[in-house]
Short mmCIF file of C-alpha atoms and ligand atoms in Angstrom, two decimals:
data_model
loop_
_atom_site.label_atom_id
_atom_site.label_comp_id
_atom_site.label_asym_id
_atom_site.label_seq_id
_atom_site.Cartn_x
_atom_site.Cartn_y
_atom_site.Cartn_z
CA UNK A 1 0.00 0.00 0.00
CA UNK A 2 2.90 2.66 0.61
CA UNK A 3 5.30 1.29 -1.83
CA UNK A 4 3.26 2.03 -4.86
CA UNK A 5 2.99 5.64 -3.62
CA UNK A 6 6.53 6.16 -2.16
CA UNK A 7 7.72 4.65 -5.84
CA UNK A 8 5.83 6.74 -7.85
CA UNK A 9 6.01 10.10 -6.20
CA UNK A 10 8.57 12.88 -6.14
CA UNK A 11 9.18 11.14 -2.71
CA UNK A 12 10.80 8.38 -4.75
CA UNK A 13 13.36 10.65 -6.22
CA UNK A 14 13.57 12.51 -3.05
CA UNK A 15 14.86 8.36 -1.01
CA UNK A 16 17.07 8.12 -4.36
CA UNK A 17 18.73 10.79 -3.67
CA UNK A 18 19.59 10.69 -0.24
CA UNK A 19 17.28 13.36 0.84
CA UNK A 20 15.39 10.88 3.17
CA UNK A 21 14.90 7.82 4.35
CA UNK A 22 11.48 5.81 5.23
CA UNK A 23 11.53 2.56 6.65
CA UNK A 24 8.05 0.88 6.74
CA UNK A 25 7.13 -1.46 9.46
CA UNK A 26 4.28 -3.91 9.93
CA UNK A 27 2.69 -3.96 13.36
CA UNK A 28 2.07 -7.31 12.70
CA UNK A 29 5.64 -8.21 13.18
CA UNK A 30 5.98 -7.29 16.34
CA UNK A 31 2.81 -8.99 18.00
CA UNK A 32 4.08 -11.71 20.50
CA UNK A 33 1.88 -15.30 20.07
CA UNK A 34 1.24 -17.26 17.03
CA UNK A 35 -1.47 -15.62 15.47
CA UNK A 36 -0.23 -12.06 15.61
CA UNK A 37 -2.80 -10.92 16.73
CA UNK A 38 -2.88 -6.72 16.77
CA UNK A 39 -6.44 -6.04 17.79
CA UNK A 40 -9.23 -7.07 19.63
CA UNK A 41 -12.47 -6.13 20.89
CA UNK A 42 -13.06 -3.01 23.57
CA UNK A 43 -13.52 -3.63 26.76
CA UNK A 44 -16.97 -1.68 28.20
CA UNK A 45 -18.26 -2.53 25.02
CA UNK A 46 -19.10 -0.15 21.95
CA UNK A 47 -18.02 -2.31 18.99
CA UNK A 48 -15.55 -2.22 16.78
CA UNK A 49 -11.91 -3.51 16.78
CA UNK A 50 -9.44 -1.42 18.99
CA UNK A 51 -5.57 -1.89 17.89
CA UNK A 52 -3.58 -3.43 20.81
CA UNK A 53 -1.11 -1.50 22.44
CA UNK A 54 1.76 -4.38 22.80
CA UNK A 55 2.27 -4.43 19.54
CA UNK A 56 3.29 -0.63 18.83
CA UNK A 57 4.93 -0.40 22.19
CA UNK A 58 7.05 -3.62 21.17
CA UNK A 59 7.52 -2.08 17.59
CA UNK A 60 8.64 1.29 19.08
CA UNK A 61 11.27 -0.69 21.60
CA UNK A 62 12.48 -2.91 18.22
CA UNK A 63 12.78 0.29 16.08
CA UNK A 64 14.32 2.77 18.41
CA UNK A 65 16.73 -0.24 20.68
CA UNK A 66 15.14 1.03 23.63
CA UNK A 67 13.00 0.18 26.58
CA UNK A 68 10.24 2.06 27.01
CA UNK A 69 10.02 3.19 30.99
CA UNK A 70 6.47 2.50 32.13
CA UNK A 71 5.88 6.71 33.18
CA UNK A 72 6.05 6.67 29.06
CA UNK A 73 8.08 7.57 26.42
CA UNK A 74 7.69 10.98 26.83
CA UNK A 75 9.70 11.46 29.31
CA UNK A 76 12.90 10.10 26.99
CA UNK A 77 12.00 13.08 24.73
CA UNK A 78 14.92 15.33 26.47
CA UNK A 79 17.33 12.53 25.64
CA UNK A 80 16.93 13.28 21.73
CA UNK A 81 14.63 10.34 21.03
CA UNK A 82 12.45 11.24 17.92
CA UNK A 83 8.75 12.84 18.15
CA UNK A 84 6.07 9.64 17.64
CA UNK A 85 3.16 10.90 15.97
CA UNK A 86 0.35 8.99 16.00
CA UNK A 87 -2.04 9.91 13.26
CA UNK A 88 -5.69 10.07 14.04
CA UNK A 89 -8.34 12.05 13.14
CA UNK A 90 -8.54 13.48 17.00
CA UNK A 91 -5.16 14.73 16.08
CA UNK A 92 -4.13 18.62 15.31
CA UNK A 93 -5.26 19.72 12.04
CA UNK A 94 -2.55 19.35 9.58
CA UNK A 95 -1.74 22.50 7.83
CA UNK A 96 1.16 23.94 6.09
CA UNK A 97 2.88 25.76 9.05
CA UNK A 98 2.91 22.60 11.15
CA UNK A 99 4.56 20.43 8.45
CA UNK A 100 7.50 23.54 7.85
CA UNK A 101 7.92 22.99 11.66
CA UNK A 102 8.15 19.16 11.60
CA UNK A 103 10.73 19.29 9.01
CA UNK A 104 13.27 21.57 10.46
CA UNK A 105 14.18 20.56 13.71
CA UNK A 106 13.63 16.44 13.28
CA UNK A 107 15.86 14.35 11.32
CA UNK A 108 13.27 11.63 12.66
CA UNK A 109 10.28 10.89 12.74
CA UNK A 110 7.85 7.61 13.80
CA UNK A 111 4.69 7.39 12.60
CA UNK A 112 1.85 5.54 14.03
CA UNK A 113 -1.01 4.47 11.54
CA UNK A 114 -4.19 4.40 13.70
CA UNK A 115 -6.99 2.87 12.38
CA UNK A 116 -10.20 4.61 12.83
CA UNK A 117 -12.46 2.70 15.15
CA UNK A 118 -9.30 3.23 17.89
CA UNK A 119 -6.27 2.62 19.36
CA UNK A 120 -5.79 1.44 23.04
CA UNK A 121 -5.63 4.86 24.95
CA UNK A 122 -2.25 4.03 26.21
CA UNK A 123 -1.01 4.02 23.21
CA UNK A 124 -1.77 7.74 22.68
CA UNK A 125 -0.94 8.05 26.34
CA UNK A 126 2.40 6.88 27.02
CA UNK A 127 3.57 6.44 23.73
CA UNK A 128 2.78 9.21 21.11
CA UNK A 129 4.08 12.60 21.66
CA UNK A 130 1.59 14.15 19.04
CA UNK A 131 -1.43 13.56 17.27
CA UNK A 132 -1.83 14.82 13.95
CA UNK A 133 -4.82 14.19 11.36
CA UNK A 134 -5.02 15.48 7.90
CA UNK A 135 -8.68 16.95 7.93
CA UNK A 136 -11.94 16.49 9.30
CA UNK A 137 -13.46 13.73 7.69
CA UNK A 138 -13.01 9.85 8.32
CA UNK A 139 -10.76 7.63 6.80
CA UNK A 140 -10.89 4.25 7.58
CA UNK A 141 -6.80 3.84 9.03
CA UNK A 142 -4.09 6.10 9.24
CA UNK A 143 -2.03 4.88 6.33
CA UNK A 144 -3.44 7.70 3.57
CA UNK A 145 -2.76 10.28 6.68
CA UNK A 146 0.62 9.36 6.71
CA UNK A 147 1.45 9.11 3.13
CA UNK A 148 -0.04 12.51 2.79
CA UNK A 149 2.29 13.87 5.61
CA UNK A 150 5.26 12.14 4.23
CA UNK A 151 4.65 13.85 1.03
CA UNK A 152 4.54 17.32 2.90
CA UNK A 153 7.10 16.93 4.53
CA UNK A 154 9.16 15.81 1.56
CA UNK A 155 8.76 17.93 -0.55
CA UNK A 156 9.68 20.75 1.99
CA UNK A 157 13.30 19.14 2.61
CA UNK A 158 15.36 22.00 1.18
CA UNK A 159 16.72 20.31 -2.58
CA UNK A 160 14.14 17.88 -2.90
CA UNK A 161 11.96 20.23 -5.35
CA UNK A 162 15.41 21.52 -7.00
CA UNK A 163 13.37 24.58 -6.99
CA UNK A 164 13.29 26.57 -4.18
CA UNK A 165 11.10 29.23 -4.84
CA UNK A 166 8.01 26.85 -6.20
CA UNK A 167 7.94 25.80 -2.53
CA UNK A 168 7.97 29.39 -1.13
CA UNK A 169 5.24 29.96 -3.26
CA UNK A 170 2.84 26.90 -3.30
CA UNK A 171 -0.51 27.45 -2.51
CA UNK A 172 -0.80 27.91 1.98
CA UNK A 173 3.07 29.05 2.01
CA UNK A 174 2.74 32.45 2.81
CA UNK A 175 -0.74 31.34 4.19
CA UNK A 176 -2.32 32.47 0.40
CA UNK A 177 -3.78 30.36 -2.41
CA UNK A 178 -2.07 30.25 -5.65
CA UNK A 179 -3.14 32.22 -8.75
CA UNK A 180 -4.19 30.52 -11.35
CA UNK A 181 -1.92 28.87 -14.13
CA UNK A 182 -1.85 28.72 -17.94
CA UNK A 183 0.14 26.91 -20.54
CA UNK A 184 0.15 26.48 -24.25
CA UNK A 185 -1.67 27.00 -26.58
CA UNK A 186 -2.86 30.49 -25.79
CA UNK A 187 -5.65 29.63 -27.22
CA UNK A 188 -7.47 26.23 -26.15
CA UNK A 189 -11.39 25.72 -27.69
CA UNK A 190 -11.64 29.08 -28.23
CA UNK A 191 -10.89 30.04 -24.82
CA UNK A 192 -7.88 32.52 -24.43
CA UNK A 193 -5.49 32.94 -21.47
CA UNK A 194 -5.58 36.34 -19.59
CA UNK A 195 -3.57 39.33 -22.14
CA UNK A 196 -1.31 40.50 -19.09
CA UNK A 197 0.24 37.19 -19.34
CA UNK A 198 1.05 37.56 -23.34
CA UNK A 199 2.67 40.82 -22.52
CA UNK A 200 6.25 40.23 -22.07
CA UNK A 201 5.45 42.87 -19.14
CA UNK A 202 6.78 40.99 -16.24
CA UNK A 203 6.57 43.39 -13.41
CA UNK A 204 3.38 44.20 -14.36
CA UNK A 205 2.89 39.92 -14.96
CA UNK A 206 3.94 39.93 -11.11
CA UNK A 207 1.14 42.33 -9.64
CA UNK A 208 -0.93 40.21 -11.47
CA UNK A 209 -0.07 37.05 -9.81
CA UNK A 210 -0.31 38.60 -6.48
CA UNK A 211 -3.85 40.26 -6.88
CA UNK A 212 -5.04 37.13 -8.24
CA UNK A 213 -3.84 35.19 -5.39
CA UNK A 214 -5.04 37.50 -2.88
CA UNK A 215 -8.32 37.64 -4.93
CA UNK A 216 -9.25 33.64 -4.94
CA UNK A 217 -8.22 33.66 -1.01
CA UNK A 218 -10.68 36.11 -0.55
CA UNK A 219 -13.36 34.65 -2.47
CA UNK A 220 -12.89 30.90 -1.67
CA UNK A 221 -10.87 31.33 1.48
CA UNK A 222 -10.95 34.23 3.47
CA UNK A 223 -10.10 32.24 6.58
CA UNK A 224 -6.59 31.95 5.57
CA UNK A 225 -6.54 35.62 5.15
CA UNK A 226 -6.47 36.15 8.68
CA UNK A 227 -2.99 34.32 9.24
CA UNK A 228 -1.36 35.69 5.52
CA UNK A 229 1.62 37.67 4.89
CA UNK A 230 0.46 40.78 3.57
CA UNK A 231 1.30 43.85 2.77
CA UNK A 232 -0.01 47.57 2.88
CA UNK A 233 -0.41 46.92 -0.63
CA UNK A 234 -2.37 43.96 -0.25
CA UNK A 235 -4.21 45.08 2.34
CA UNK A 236 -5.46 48.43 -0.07
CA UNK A 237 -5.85 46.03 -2.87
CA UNK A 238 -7.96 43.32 -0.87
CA UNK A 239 -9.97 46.61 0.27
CA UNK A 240 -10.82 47.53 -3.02
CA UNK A 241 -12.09 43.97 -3.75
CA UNK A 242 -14.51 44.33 -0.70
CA UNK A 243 -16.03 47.75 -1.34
CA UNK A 244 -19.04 47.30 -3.20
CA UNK A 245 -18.21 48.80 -7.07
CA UNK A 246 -18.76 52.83 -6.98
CA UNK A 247 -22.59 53.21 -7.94
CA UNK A 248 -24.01 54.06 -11.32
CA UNK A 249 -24.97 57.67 -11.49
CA UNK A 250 -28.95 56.46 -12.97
CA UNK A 251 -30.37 59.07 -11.09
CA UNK A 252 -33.05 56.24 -9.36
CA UNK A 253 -32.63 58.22 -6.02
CA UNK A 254 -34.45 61.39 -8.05
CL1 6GU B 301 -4.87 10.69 10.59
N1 6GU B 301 -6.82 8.95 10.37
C1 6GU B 301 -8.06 8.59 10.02
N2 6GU B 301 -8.44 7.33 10.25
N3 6GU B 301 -8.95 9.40 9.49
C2 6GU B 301 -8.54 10.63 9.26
C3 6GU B 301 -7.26 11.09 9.58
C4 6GU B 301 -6.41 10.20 10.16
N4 6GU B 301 -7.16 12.39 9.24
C5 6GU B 301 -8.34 12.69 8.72
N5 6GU B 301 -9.18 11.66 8.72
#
């Protein structure tokens, strides 16, 4: 299930290179007995099947050559031992400023793949150090979480893109939505591409690209406006876009 993406992905080029490293695990692996066994029904009732927590404490011990003291693993966290995320969708929203600040300061990371109808408690309790999910709305494990935040991360590792701008301008970095984007042919089933664009004029090309983005984040996103980087220019501009156009002089009031 992760190979096909993590082979097919800029993520692949991004292992080939060197840029980073992911080593999948199955929980299954490291569940004692001969049935490997990894989940089982909730006690108190409620239904469902609830992951068992020997198996990702045992995995975590394998993985990391430790022993896990029973006041948790959090309190090895000042000792340098990685962050273990476990994602869930009870988990902090994943957005673009918490995936810049998971990439700078962790050369590691451990993911936990939840699966939706739960994990043992103490799982999240003595063993995870965050909770992260990737939106509000259900999926039925973890594993599509995690690929997606392996992919954001990846792509923020500084050479993985090769392009260091694109990243400083994707869509959420700088907290805006992108403007939109045209190739050739300038002219596509009779529809044409914007004349700014044909001009040649590229600081004028570059005003353009900024109203437009601050003009779609208004109109499909003005919630992000709140935490964007703007300017006074911005600011005037995004003003203009609110004030209702100047009325026609039709003399209706006479
Ligand atoms: Cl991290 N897990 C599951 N099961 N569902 C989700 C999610 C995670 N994030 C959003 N929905």
């Amino acid at each position: 299930m992760f190979n096909g993406v993590f082979d097919a992905t800029i993520i692949k080029r991004a292992c080939d290179k060197g840029y980073v490293e992911i080593v999948l695990h199955n929980i299954r692996d490291y569940a004692p007995g001969k049935h490997r066994v990894t989940d089982d029904t909730p006690y108190g009732g409620g239904g469902g099947m609830i992951m068992k927590p020997e198996p990702i404490f045992n995995a975590v011990e394998a993985i990391l050559n430790i022993d896990i003291p029973n006041e948790g693993y959090q309190s090895l966290r000042s000792q340098g031992y990685p962050p273990i995320i476990l994602l869930t969708p009870q988990g902090r929203l994943l957005k673009q400023p918490l995936a810049q600040k998971l990439v700078a300061p962790h050369e590691r990371l451990l993911l936990i793949c939840g699966r939706y109808e739960g994990v043992d408690e103490r799982v999240r309790r003595y063993l995870a150090t965050d909770e992260i999910s990737i939106g509000d709305y259900v999926l039925s494990g973890g594993e599509i979480a995690a690929m997606a935040l392996v992919d954001a991360l990846t792509r923020l590792i500084p050479g993985v893109l090769g392009d260091e701008a694109a990243t400083a301008k994707d869509s959420h970095s700088g907290g805006l939505l992108e403007h939109p984007h045209y190739t050739r042919p300038a002219e596509y089933r009779g529809h044409g591409i914007p004349d700014i664009l044909l001009s040649g004029h590229h600081a004028k090309q570059e005003i353009w690209r900024r109203r437009q983005s601050l003009a779609r984040t208004l109109a499909r996103r003005p919630d992000l406006l709140e935490q964007a980087e703007l300017n006074e220019e911005d600011r005037a501009y995004l003003e203009s876009l609110n004030q209702p156009p100047p009325e026609e002089d039709n003399h209706s009031n006479h």
